[in-house]
Amino acid sequence: MTKRVNLIRPLVEQLHPYVPGEQPKIEGLIKLNTNENPYPPSPKVLDAVRAATDARLRLYPNPTAQALCERLADVHGCQPENIIIGNGSDELLTLAVRAFVEPISAIRGSNSSSATVQFFDPSYSLYPVLAEIHGSATNAVPLAKDFRLPTPAQLEARGQWRFDAALTLITTPNAPSGRGFPTCELKALCEYQNGVTILDEAYVDFAEENALSLALQFPHVLVARTFSKSYSLCFQRIGYFVGSALLIRALHKVRDSYNVNGLGQVAALATLDDLPYYQKNFRKIIASRTKLTSELTSMGFTVFPSQANFILAKPPGPSAEIWLKMLREEKILVRWFNKPKIKQYLRITIGSNNEVAALLKAVHSSLVSNSGSSELKEP
Ligand SMILES: *Cc1c(COP(=O)(O)O)cnc(C)c1O
């Protein structure tokens, strides 16, 4: 028999795939680890999905999600040509790498900027994976300890940043820090970037400002949005980009013909018909964020100011990893990243009022049972 070798491309053999937050099925678990919205979609959205669930499921959906593009164009004051819908914004990020970045193998001898995907560290941990899959280079540029956006002058002075990178990805508000980047600072950076620059606004509905105007102002800037977090629609996988028709056309060329599922299109349209329902939820989540931040701070946590639906917090006493385990024993799941810059922190999604109360109670009792023992410090 022939011995088959190398069925898998070496690049794929060596790939470090994205690690999503756990989705455990544990009865009564309070899930604060993947930044899902604690509130359900609007009843009108559920009705619309139910009403669309009939024999029409045999048909292909609209290939460009045209009706949704048109509604979003109205919402954002642009043209449908300025919008592309994706199977979640994750898919669109993949398409952006495919459309705008060369694989390293294709650029022998020419400038490596055309094969570079650039982002800040920490930010969304999917970005390096997408670059790796495409065989492109990454440029992960560290943020300072306070996670603020550096100015173009600071980036220039430090030397690592590439103003000519083919693709720059900026999570704003940032994850996992929660820090919101002011639009004027983002604008200053966009002005200096030569390559495509994506402002990933997955959490922007929980923030004080957004940078959508930059996508309509600069031909090389795209803003990424998703229905997942703020519109309680992770399950349906709907995200979109806003930007110049030039970039949007290029992205359409590299997508699958029917990339956006039909029920997702229905759900997203119904969502846009009931925005006040969601705006009320944004306000509730922001109020819970304020409460959680102040209560954890008063119990000795260091909490970064957040513009998102999660907070990044450094617990007192035992390490963040131990806190993760202690909270898990109380059936509360938060996120801990075993990475140099952020391993001393927990990322906690803002839950419902009851979930926030349960978290605070668990934190309080852990602190009480730990106090008095000399094991407050890490072993
Ligand atoms: C959740 C998230 C996404 C992906 O959203 P989907 O639309 O569900 O694919 C993209 N970027 C950031 C920063 C996120 O946190």
Tab-separated table of C-alpha atoms and ligand atoms in Angstrom:
chain	number	residue	atom	x	y	z
A	1	MET	CA	0.000	0.000	0.000
A	2	THR	CA	1.143	3.516	-0.729
A	3	LYS	CA	2.162	5.400	2.376
A	4	ARG	CA	0.377	8.703	2.236
A	5	VAL	CA	2.294	11.619	3.662
A	6	ASN	CA	1.501	15.286	3.905
A	7	LEU	CA	-2.246	15.094	3.397
A	8	ILE	CA	-2.396	18.335	5.338
A	9	ARG	CA	-0.538	21.480	4.286
A	10	PRO	CA	2.427	22.158	6.599
A	11	LEU	CA	0.979	25.616	7.330
A	12	VAL	CA	-2.228	24.002	8.583
A	13	GLU	CA	-0.366	21.311	10.548
A	14	GLN	CA	1.394	24.051	12.490
A	15	LEU	CA	-1.593	26.355	12.915
A	16	HIS	CA	-2.609	27.606	16.364
A	17	PRO	CA	-6.383	27.781	15.987
A	18	TYR	CA	-8.561	30.368	17.738
A	19	VAL	CA	-9.724	29.221	21.169
A	20	PRO	CA	-13.313	30.357	21.775
A	21	GLY	CA	-14.634	30.863	25.300
A	22	GLU	CA	-16.198	27.746	26.768
A	23	GLN	CA	-19.891	27.049	26.165
A	24	PRO	CA	-20.488	24.474	28.915
A	25	LYS	CA	-23.943	23.031	29.487
A	26	ILE	CA	-24.058	23.141	33.270
A	27	GLU	CA	-27.414	23.541	34.986
A	28	GLY	CA	-27.681	26.924	36.706
A	29	LEU	CA	-24.312	28.172	35.468
A	30	ILE	CA	-23.925	31.959	35.352
A	31	LYS	CA	-22.075	32.515	32.109
A	32	LEU	CA	-20.002	35.678	32.134
A	33	ASN	CA	-17.176	34.486	29.876
A	34	THR	CA	-18.035	35.277	26.241
A	35	ASN	CA	-19.603	38.751	26.317
A	36	GLU	CA	-23.021	37.565	25.251
A	37	ASN	CA	-25.920	39.887	26.037
A	38	PRO	CA	-27.818	38.732	29.147
A	39	TYR	CA	-31.136	39.878	27.689
A	40	PRO	CA	-33.028	37.920	25.010
A	41	PRO	CA	-33.755	39.294	21.531
A	42	SER	CA	-36.906	41.386	21.181
A	43	PRO	CA	-40.124	39.292	21.097
A	44	LYS	CA	-40.696	40.828	17.647
A	45	VAL	CA	-37.433	39.302	16.429
A	46	LEU	CA	-38.410	35.871	17.751
A	47	ASP	CA	-41.829	36.219	16.048
A	48	ALA	CA	-40.201	37.210	12.759
A	49	VAL	CA	-37.858	34.204	12.831
A	50	ARG	CA	-40.775	31.879	13.655
A	51	ALA	CA	-42.907	33.359	10.887
A	52	ALA	CA	-40.082	32.815	8.376
A	53	THR	CA	-39.609	29.193	9.412
A	54	ASP	CA	-41.700	27.359	6.845
A	55	ALA	CA	-41.379	25.710	3.415
A	56	ARG	CA	-39.297	28.671	2.207
A	57	LEU	CA	-36.319	27.169	3.990
A	58	ARG	CA	-35.789	25.140	0.783
A	59	LEU	CA	-34.900	28.334	-1.111
A	60	TYR	CA	-31.543	30.119	-1.205
A	61	PRO	CA	-31.529	33.384	0.707
A	62	ASN	CA	-30.811	36.723	-0.938
A	63	PRO	CA	-27.120	36.445	-1.865
A	64	THR	CA	-26.147	39.959	-0.752
A	65	ALA	CA	-28.705	40.414	2.054
A	66	GLN	CA	-29.883	43.380	-0.001
A	67	ALA	CA	-32.836	44.408	2.184
A	68	LEU	CA	-30.605	44.424	5.247
A	69	CYS	CA	-27.926	46.460	3.429
A	70	GLU	CA	-30.570	49.019	2.484
A	71	ARG	CA	-31.923	49.285	6.039
A	72	LEU	CA	-28.427	49.648	7.486
A	73	ALA	CA	-27.603	52.285	4.877
A	74	ASP	CA	-30.633	54.251	6.118
A	75	VAL	CA	-29.583	53.801	9.729
A	76	HIS	CA	-26.033	54.994	9.054
A	77	GLY	CA	-26.747	57.669	6.450
A	78	CYS	CA	-24.812	56.031	3.623
A	79	GLN	CA	-25.487	54.000	0.455
A	80	PRO	CA	-26.077	50.208	0.306
A	81	GLU	CA	-22.809	50.075	-1.709
A	82	ASN	CA	-21.021	51.127	1.468
A	83	ILE	CA	-22.141	48.000	3.341
A	84	ILE	CA	-21.377	44.294	3.229
A	85	ILE	CA	-23.049	41.724	5.482
A	86	GLY	CA	-21.182	38.703	6.802
A	87	ASN	CA	-21.760	35.453	8.664
A	88	GLY	CA	-20.797	37.317	11.811
A	89	SER	CA	-18.139	40.010	11.679
A	90	ASP	CA	-15.567	37.228	12.149
A	91	GLU	CA	-16.256	36.102	8.576
A	92	LEU	CA	-15.753	39.631	7.280
A	93	LEU	CA	-12.411	39.861	9.085
A	94	THR	CA	-11.382	36.678	7.245
A	95	LEU	CA	-12.515	38.193	3.955
A	96	ALA	CA	-10.537	41.354	4.674
A	97	VAL	CA	-7.333	39.366	5.124
A	98	ARG	CA	-8.109	37.484	1.894
A	99	ALA	CA	-8.844	40.652	-0.085
A	100	PHE	CA	-6.205	43.051	1.208
A	101	VAL	CA	-3.176	41.045	2.407
A	102	GLU	CA	-0.673	38.969	0.432
A	103	PRO	CA	0.568	35.620	1.730
A	104	ILE	CA	4.295	35.814	2.511
A	105	SER	CA	4.973	33.254	-0.240
A	106	ALA	CA	3.653	35.699	-2.850
A	107	ILE	CA	5.909	38.651	-2.079
A	108	ARG	CA	9.454	37.348	-2.555
A	109	GLY	CA	11.686	40.343	-2.941
A	110	SER	CA	9.004	42.971	-2.564
A	111	ASN	CA	8.101	44.983	0.530
A	112	SER	CA	6.763	42.791	3.340
A	113	SER	CA	4.260	45.482	4.358
A	114	SER	CA	1.921	44.061	1.727
A	115	ALA	CA	1.901	40.748	3.646
A	116	THR	CA	1.486	42.247	7.120
A	117	VAL	CA	-1.560	42.129	9.382
A	118	GLN	CA	-1.047	44.606	12.212
A	119	PHE	CA	-2.867	45.002	15.531
A	120	PHE	CA	-2.331	46.034	19.116
A	121	ASP	CA	-1.564	43.593	21.908
A	122	PRO	CA	-3.775	42.928	23.746
A	123	SER	CA	-6.734	43.078	21.387
A	124	TYR	CA	-9.038	40.533	19.736
A	125	SER	CA	-7.117	37.254	19.751
A	126	LEU	CA	-8.654	36.125	16.444
A	127	TYR	CA	-6.535	38.579	14.405
A	128	PRO	CA	-3.204	36.692	14.524
A	129	VAL	CA	-5.003	33.441	13.728
A	130	LEU	CA	-6.504	34.911	10.552
A	131	ALA	CA	-3.096	36.146	9.427
A	132	GLU	CA	-1.537	32.764	10.130
A	133	ILE	CA	-4.233	30.886	8.192
A	134	HIS	CA	-3.569	33.122	5.174
A	135	GLY	CA	0.197	32.636	5.467
A	136	SER	CA	0.758	36.321	6.181
A	137	ALA	CA	2.983	38.041	8.722
A	138	THR	CA	1.709	39.650	11.908
A	139	ASN	CA	2.852	42.787	13.655
A	140	ALA	CA	1.511	42.740	17.224
A	141	VAL	CA	2.371	46.081	18.789
A	142	PRO	CA	2.181	46.243	22.586
A	143	LEU	CA	-0.111	48.767	24.231
A	144	ALA	CA	1.146	50.575	27.329
A	145	LYS	CA	0.079	49.332	30.784
A	146	ASP	CA	-2.988	51.577	30.837
A	147	PHE	CA	-4.050	50.203	27.409
A	148	ARG	CA	-4.467	53.703	25.931
A	149	LEU	CA	-4.191	54.264	22.168
A	150	PRO	CA	-0.697	55.560	21.365
A	151	THR	CA	-0.465	58.692	19.196
A	152	PRO	CA	1.083	58.434	15.713
A	153	ALA	CA	4.129	60.307	17.080
A	154	GLN	CA	4.557	57.774	19.912
A	155	LEU	CA	4.178	54.880	17.470
A	156	GLU	CA	6.725	56.458	15.147
A	157	ALA	CA	9.166	57.006	18.012
A	158	ARG	CA	8.890	53.433	19.302
A	159	GLY	CA	9.629	52.128	15.832
A	160	GLN	CA	7.692	48.855	15.687
A	161	TRP	CA	4.449	50.180	14.219
A	162	ARG	CA	4.083	50.048	10.436
A	163	PHE	CA	2.150	52.871	8.845
A	164	ASP	CA	2.373	50.912	5.584
A	165	ALA	CA	0.921	47.595	6.841
A	166	ALA	CA	-1.512	46.126	4.309
A	167	LEU	CA	-4.131	45.651	7.028
A	168	THR	CA	-4.397	47.193	10.495
A	169	LEU	CA	-7.060	45.938	12.911
A	170	ILE	CA	-8.081	48.092	15.865
A	171	THR	CA	-10.613	46.848	18.404
A	172	THR	CA	-12.491	49.876	19.720
A	173	PRO	CA	-13.646	49.858	22.454
A	174	ASN	CA	-10.737	47.512	22.986
A	175	ALA	CA	-11.057	43.943	24.209
A	176	PRO	CA	-10.170	42.643	26.693
A	177	SER	CA	-9.286	45.969	28.337
A	178	GLY	CA	-12.692	47.585	27.754
A	179	ARG	CA	-10.940	50.894	27.074
A	180	GLY	CA	-12.729	53.136	24.559
A	181	PHE	CA	-10.530	54.945	22.056
A	182	PRO	CA	-11.632	58.542	21.357
A	183	THR	CA	-12.688	59.098	17.729
A	184	CYS	CA	-10.335	62.065	17.375
A	185	GLU	CA	-7.388	59.826	18.317
A	186	LEU	CA	-8.516	57.103	15.907
A	187	LYS	CA	-8.867	59.716	13.194
A	188	ALA	CA	-5.309	60.918	13.763
A	189	LEU	CA	-4.047	57.355	13.390
A	190	CYS	CA	-6.168	56.668	10.287
A	191	GLU	CA	-4.704	59.757	8.655
A	192	TYR	CA	-1.241	58.227	8.919
A	193	GLN	CA	-2.125	54.673	7.831
A	194	ASN	CA	-1.498	53.772	4.205
A	195	GLY	CA	-3.052	50.313	4.214
A	196	VAL	CA	-6.613	49.233	4.937
A	197	THR	CA	-7.574	50.054	8.523
A	198	ILE	CA	-10.463	48.284	10.231
A	199	LEU	CA	-12.032	49.742	13.350
A	200	ASP	CA	-13.672	46.726	14.978
A	201	GLU	CA	-16.596	48.216	16.896
A	202	ALA	CA	-18.103	44.976	18.233
A	203	TYR	CA	-18.863	46.674	21.578
A	204	VAL	CA	-19.580	50.210	20.426
A	205	ASP	CA	-23.229	50.319	21.538
A	206	PHE	CA	-21.996	50.292	25.127
A	207	ALA	CA	-19.585	53.182	24.486
A	208	GLU	CA	-19.798	56.955	24.601
A	209	GLU	CA	-18.850	57.511	20.975
A	210	ASN	CA	-18.354	55.646	17.730
A	211	ALA	CA	-16.080	56.123	14.752
A	212	LEU	CA	-18.490	55.325	11.945
A	213	SER	CA	-17.921	58.713	10.320
A	214	LEU	CA	-14.289	57.736	9.666
A	215	ALA	CA	-15.406	54.828	7.436
A	216	LEU	CA	-17.425	57.250	5.315
A	217	GLN	CA	-14.678	59.845	5.271
A	218	PHE	CA	-11.542	57.805	4.434
A	219	PRO	CA	-11.356	55.442	1.442
A	220	HIS	CA	-9.076	53.026	3.338
A	221	VAL	CA	-11.074	52.756	6.590
A	222	LEU	CA	-13.717	50.140	7.392
A	223	VAL	CA	-15.861	49.988	10.520
A	224	ALA	CA	-16.893	46.493	11.665
A	225	ARG	CA	-20.132	45.995	13.551
A	226	THR	CA	-21.954	42.907	14.767
A	227	PHE	CA	-25.476	42.027	15.869
A	228	SER	CA	-23.991	39.459	18.266
A	229	LYS	CA	-23.188	41.419	21.409
A	230	SER	CA	-25.460	44.438	21.575
A	231	TYR	CA	-28.397	42.934	19.672
A	232	SER	CA	-28.453	39.569	21.478
A	233	LEU	CA	-28.021	37.667	18.228
A	234	CYS	CA	-24.804	35.625	18.495
A	235	PHE	CA	-26.712	32.507	17.430
A	236	GLN	CA	-27.767	33.993	14.088
A	237	ARG	CA	-24.304	35.148	12.957
A	238	ILE	CA	-24.807	38.608	11.475
A	239	GLY	CA	-22.066	41.210	11.196
A	240	TYR	CA	-21.299	43.966	8.731
A	241	PHE	CA	-18.668	46.380	7.489
A	242	VAL	CA	-19.228	49.992	6.513
A	243	GLY	CA	-16.739	51.697	4.206
A	244	SER	CA	-15.887	52.977	0.754
A	245	ALA	CA	-17.571	51.266	-2.210
A	246	LEU	CA	-14.071	50.449	-3.483
A	247	LEU	CA	-13.231	48.254	-0.464
A	248	ILE	CA	-16.739	46.810	-0.192
A	249	ARG	CA	-16.654	45.701	-3.866
A	250	ALA	CA	-13.341	43.918	-3.283
A	251	LEU	CA	-14.770	42.058	-0.285
A	252	HIS	CA	-17.810	40.924	-2.309
A	253	LYS	CA	-15.450	39.309	-4.834
A	254	VAL	CA	-13.937	36.964	-2.254
A	255	ARG	CA	-17.000	35.882	-0.283
A	256	ASP	CA	-19.119	32.762	-0.703
A	257	SER	CA	-22.229	33.274	-2.827
A	258	TYR	CA	-24.677	32.771	0.031
A	259	ASN	CA	-22.601	33.750	3.025
A	260	VAL	CA	-25.451	35.111	5.135
A	261	ASN	CA	-28.158	32.646	6.183
A	262	GLY	CA	-31.770	33.579	5.541
A	263	LEU	CA	-33.105	33.431	9.094
A	264	GLY	CA	-30.220	35.630	10.180
A	265	GLN	CA	-31.243	38.231	7.593
A	266	VAL	CA	-34.844	38.085	8.843
A	267	ALA	CA	-33.748	38.418	12.472
A	268	ALA	CA	-31.447	41.359	11.775
A	269	LEU	CA	-34.134	43.246	9.847
A	270	ALA	CA	-36.635	42.709	12.662
A	271	THR	CA	-33.989	43.908	15.127
A	272	LEU	CA	-33.680	47.202	13.263
A	273	ASP	CA	-37.481	47.577	13.521
A	274	ASP	CA	-37.301	47.500	17.316
A	275	LEU	CA	-34.227	49.530	18.249
A	276	PRO	CA	-35.763	51.160	21.361
A	277	TYR	CA	-36.044	47.691	22.957
A	278	TYR	CA	-32.289	47.264	22.576
A	279	GLN	CA	-31.413	50.808	23.610
A	280	LYS	CA	-33.169	50.124	26.897
A	281	ASN	CA	-30.960	47.034	27.352
A	282	PHE	CA	-27.813	49.046	26.584
A	283	ARG	CA	-28.737	51.445	29.371
A	284	LYS	CA	-29.360	48.560	31.796
A	285	ILE	CA	-26.001	46.968	30.957
A	286	ILE	CA	-24.157	50.264	31.316
A	287	ALA	CA	-25.804	50.842	34.705
A	288	SER	CA	-24.809	47.313	35.819
A	289	ARG	CA	-21.272	47.964	34.597
A	290	THR	CA	-21.065	51.070	36.769
A	291	LYS	CA	-22.416	49.184	39.788
A	292	LEU	CA	-20.146	46.156	39.284
A	293	THR	CA	-17.103	48.392	38.815
A	294	SER	CA	-17.713	50.378	41.987
A	295	GLU	CA	-18.597	47.364	44.152
A	296	LEU	CA	-15.600	45.319	43.001
A	297	THR	CA	-13.356	48.349	43.506
A	298	SER	CA	-14.614	48.717	47.050
A	299	MET	CA	-13.762	45.042	47.646
A	300	GLY	CA	-10.165	45.584	46.578
A	301	PHE	CA	-10.278	44.828	42.847
A	302	THR	CA	-8.506	47.084	40.373
A	303	VAL	CA	-10.999	47.647	37.559
A	304	PHE	CA	-10.222	49.398	34.277
A	305	PRO	CA	-12.772	51.949	33.090
A	306	SER	CA	-14.883	50.073	30.511
A	307	GLN	CA	-16.848	51.236	27.473
A	308	ALA	CA	-17.908	47.673	26.653
A	309	ASN	CA	-20.244	44.989	28.054
A	310	PHE	CA	-17.428	43.510	30.114
A	311	ILE	CA	-14.811	44.688	32.555
A	312	LEU	CA	-11.182	43.751	33.048
A	313	ALA	CA	-10.415	43.434	36.744
A	314	LYS	CA	-7.394	42.481	38.827
A	315	PRO	CA	-8.585	40.583	41.895
A	316	PRO	CA	-7.047	41.076	45.334
A	317	GLY	CA	-5.172	38.258	47.085
A	318	PRO	CA	-4.934	34.973	45.176
A	319	SER	CA	-4.028	34.958	41.480
A	320	ALA	CA	-6.629	35.537	38.796
A	321	GLU	CA	-6.329	31.870	37.835
A	322	ILE	CA	-7.283	30.826	41.365
A	323	TRP	CA	-10.176	33.302	41.373
A	324	LEU	CA	-11.379	31.742	38.106
A	325	LYS	CA	-11.521	28.354	39.872
A	326	MET	CA	-13.111	29.738	43.052
A	327	LEU	CA	-15.870	31.440	41.050
A	328	ARG	CA	-16.388	28.340	38.937
A	329	GLU	CA	-17.049	26.366	42.114
A	330	GLU	CA	-19.822	28.887	42.766
A	331	LYS	CA	-21.117	28.163	39.233
A	332	ILE	CA	-19.961	31.490	37.888
A	333	LEU	CA	-17.867	31.335	34.730
A	334	VAL	CA	-15.646	34.292	33.834
A	335	ARG	CA	-12.719	34.508	31.380
A	336	TRP	CA	-9.045	34.303	32.184
A	337	PHE	CA	-6.357	34.618	29.510
A	338	ASN	CA	-3.101	32.825	30.197
A	339	LYS	CA	-1.089	35.507	28.404
A	340	PRO	CA	1.808	37.631	29.710
A	341	LYS	CA	0.208	41.088	29.767
A	342	ILE	CA	-3.195	40.133	31.047
A	343	LYS	CA	-2.830	36.979	33.153
A	344	GLN	CA	-3.283	38.926	36.389
A	345	TYR	CA	-6.800	39.960	35.276
A	346	LEU	CA	-10.243	38.440	34.941
A	347	ARG	CA	-12.514	39.518	32.113
A	348	ILE	CA	-16.076	39.574	33.361
A	349	THR	CA	-19.082	39.977	31.071
A	350	ILE	CA	-21.796	42.277	32.410
A	351	GLY	CA	-24.725	39.998	33.179
A	352	SER	CA	-28.311	40.703	34.201
A	353	ASN	CA	-28.950	42.407	37.541
A	354	ASN	CA	-29.421	39.005	39.204
A	355	GLU	CA	-26.221	37.643	37.708
A	356	VAL	CA	-24.228	40.682	38.804
A	357	ALA	CA	-25.690	40.317	42.312
A	358	ALA	CA	-24.745	36.612	42.397
A	359	LEU	CA	-21.209	37.432	41.281
A	360	LEU	CA	-20.808	40.101	43.943
A	361	LYS	CA	-22.116	37.714	46.579
A	362	ALA	CA	-19.680	34.992	45.527
A	363	VAL	CA	-16.773	37.438	45.481
A	364	HIS	CA	-17.731	38.705	48.931
A	365	SER	CA	-17.913	35.223	50.455
A	366	SER	CA	-14.593	34.202	48.843
A	367	LEU	CA	-12.991	37.258	50.393
A	368	VAL	CA	-14.494	36.507	53.798
A	369	SER	CA	-13.421	32.849	53.750
A	370	ASN	CA	-9.939	33.853	52.608
A	371	SER	CA	-9.410	36.634	55.107
A	372	GLY	CA	-7.671	35.641	58.301
A	373	SER	CA	-5.825	32.886	56.507
A	374	SER	CA	-2.262	33.692	55.633
A	375	GLU	CA	-2.791	32.309	52.142
A	376	LEU	CA	-4.098	35.507	50.626
A	377	LYS	CA	-0.950	35.778	48.572
A	378	GLU	CA	-0.207	33.444	45.741
A	379	PRO	CA	1.389	30.175	46.834
B	1	LIG	C1	-17.290	39.104	19.338
B	1	LIG	C2	-16.345	39.869	18.507
B	1	LIG	C3	-16.364	39.776	17.119
B	1	LIG	C4	-17.155	38.751	16.385
B	1	LIG	O1	-18.459	38.933	16.323
B	1	LIG	P1	-19.384	38.001	15.442
B	1	LIG	O2	-20.184	38.966	14.655
B	1	LIG	O3	-20.180	37.200	16.405
B	1	LIG	O4	-18.521	37.147	14.555
B	1	LIG	C5	-15.507	40.581	16.392
B	1	LIG	N1	-14.653	41.411	16.997
B	1	LIG	C6	-14.598	41.514	18.325
B	1	LIG	C7	-13.630	42.451	18.949
B	1	LIG	C8	-15.427	40.735	19.128
B	1	LIG	O5	-15.341	40.801	20.448
